[in-house]
PDB file of C-alpha atoms in Angstrom:
ATOM      1  CA  MET A  98     248.417  68.805   1.905  1.00  0.00           C
ATOM      2  CA  SER A  99     249.200  65.089   3.452  1.00  0.00           C
ATOM      3  CA  VAL A 100     247.114  62.163   4.572  1.00  0.00           C
ATOM      4  CA  ARG A 101     247.583  63.425   8.475  1.00  0.00           C
ATOM      5  CA  VAL A 102     246.035  66.938   7.266  1.00  0.00           C
ATOM      6  CA  VAL A 103     243.040  65.289   5.336  1.00  0.00           C
ATOM      7  CA  VAL A 104     242.237  63.201   8.471  1.00  0.00           C
ATOM      8  CA  ARG A 105     242.700  66.516  10.745  1.00  0.00           C
ATOM      9  CA  ASP A 106     240.504  68.522   8.490  1.00  0.00           C
ATOM     10  CA  ASN A 107     237.484  65.431   9.013  1.00  0.00           C
ATOM     11  CA  GLY A 108     237.549  65.866  12.546  1.00  0.00           C
ATOM     12  CA  GLY A 109     240.528  63.657  13.062  1.00  0.00           C
ATOM     13  CA  LEU A 110     238.477  60.576  11.589  1.00  0.00           C
ATOM     14  CA  ALA A 111     238.270  59.583   8.324  1.00  0.00           C
ATOM     15  CA  ARG A 112     237.504  56.331   6.235  1.00  0.00           C
ATOM     16  CA  VAL A 113     240.223  55.129   4.188  1.00  0.00           C
ATOM     17  CA  GLY A 114     237.718  55.859   0.724  1.00  0.00           C
ATOM     18  CA  LEU A 115     237.454  59.382   1.571  1.00  0.00           C
ATOM     19  CA  VAL A 116     241.527  60.090   2.060  1.00  0.00           C
ATOM     20  CA  ARG A 117     241.509  57.661  -1.338  1.00  0.00           C
ATOM     21  CA  ARG A 118     239.054  60.203  -2.940  1.00  0.00           C
ATOM     22  CA  ARG A 119     240.868  63.587  -1.824  1.00  0.00           C
ATOM     23  CA  GLY A 120     243.728  61.650  -4.237  1.00  0.00           C
ATOM     24  CA  TRP A 121     245.808  59.833  -1.783  1.00  0.00           C
ATOM     25  CA  SER A 122     246.913  56.584  -2.905  1.00  0.00           C
ATOM     26  CA  GLU A 123     247.218  53.293  -0.797  1.00  0.00           C
ATOM     27  CA  ARG A 124     250.955  53.446  -0.810  1.00  0.00           C
ATOM     28  CA  ALA A 125     250.695  57.146   0.615  1.00  0.00           C
ATOM     29  CA  ILE A 126     248.216  55.739   3.567  1.00  0.00           C
ATOM     30  CA  ARG A 127     250.345  52.715   4.223  1.00  0.00           C
ATOM     31  CA  ARG A 128     253.578  55.336   4.472  1.00  0.00           C
ATOM     32  CA  ALA A 129     251.836  57.683   6.675  1.00  0.00           C
ATOM     33  CA  VAL A 130     250.793  54.844   9.043  1.00  0.00           C
ATOM     34  CA  GLU A 131     254.166  53.586   9.148  1.00  0.00           C
ATOM     35  CA  ALA A 132     255.425  57.000  10.043  1.00  0.00           C
ATOM     36  CA  GLY A 133     252.904  57.442  12.864  1.00  0.00           C
ATOM     37  CA  GLU A 134     251.430  60.090  11.403  1.00  0.00           C
ATOM     38  CA  VAL A 135     248.122  58.506  11.780  1.00  0.00           C
ATOM     39  CA  SER A 136     246.662  54.809  12.838  1.00  0.00           C
ATOM     40  CA  ARG A 137     244.578  52.429  10.790  1.00  0.00           C
ATOM     41  CA  ARG A 138     241.699  50.327  11.918  1.00  0.00           C
ATOM     42  CA  LEU A 139     239.929  48.192   9.113  1.00  0.00           C
ATOM     43  CA  SER A 140     238.742  50.857   7.033  1.00  0.00           C
ATOM     44  CA  TRP A 141     239.084  53.735   9.097  1.00  0.00           C
ATOM     45  CA  LEU A 142     242.265  56.329   9.663  1.00  0.00           C
ATOM     46  CA  ARG A 143     242.474  58.465  12.755  1.00  0.00           C
ATOM     47  CA  LEU A 144     244.889  60.760  14.443  1.00  0.00           C
ATOM     48  CA  PRO A 145     247.276  59.409  17.085  1.00  0.00           C
ATOM     49  CA  MET A 146     246.127  59.909  20.599  1.00  0.00           C
ATOM     50  CA  LEU A 147     248.251  62.474  22.289  1.00  0.00           C
ATOM     51  CA  ARG A 148     249.948  60.991  25.642  1.00  0.00           C
ATOM     52  CA  ARG A 149     250.004  62.754  29.033  1.00  0.00           C
TER      53      ARG A 149
END
């Protein structure tokens, strides 16, 4: 499982606190954002939008 999977399983949008409670560290979340797996806005994470 990954940060991206946690967000996906939550409908594509999840609070950072939820991801942290599922066992992911702030560092793991930061790495997922840097890799483009999820995007972050304040305390929310979301899956990146698909481009057409």
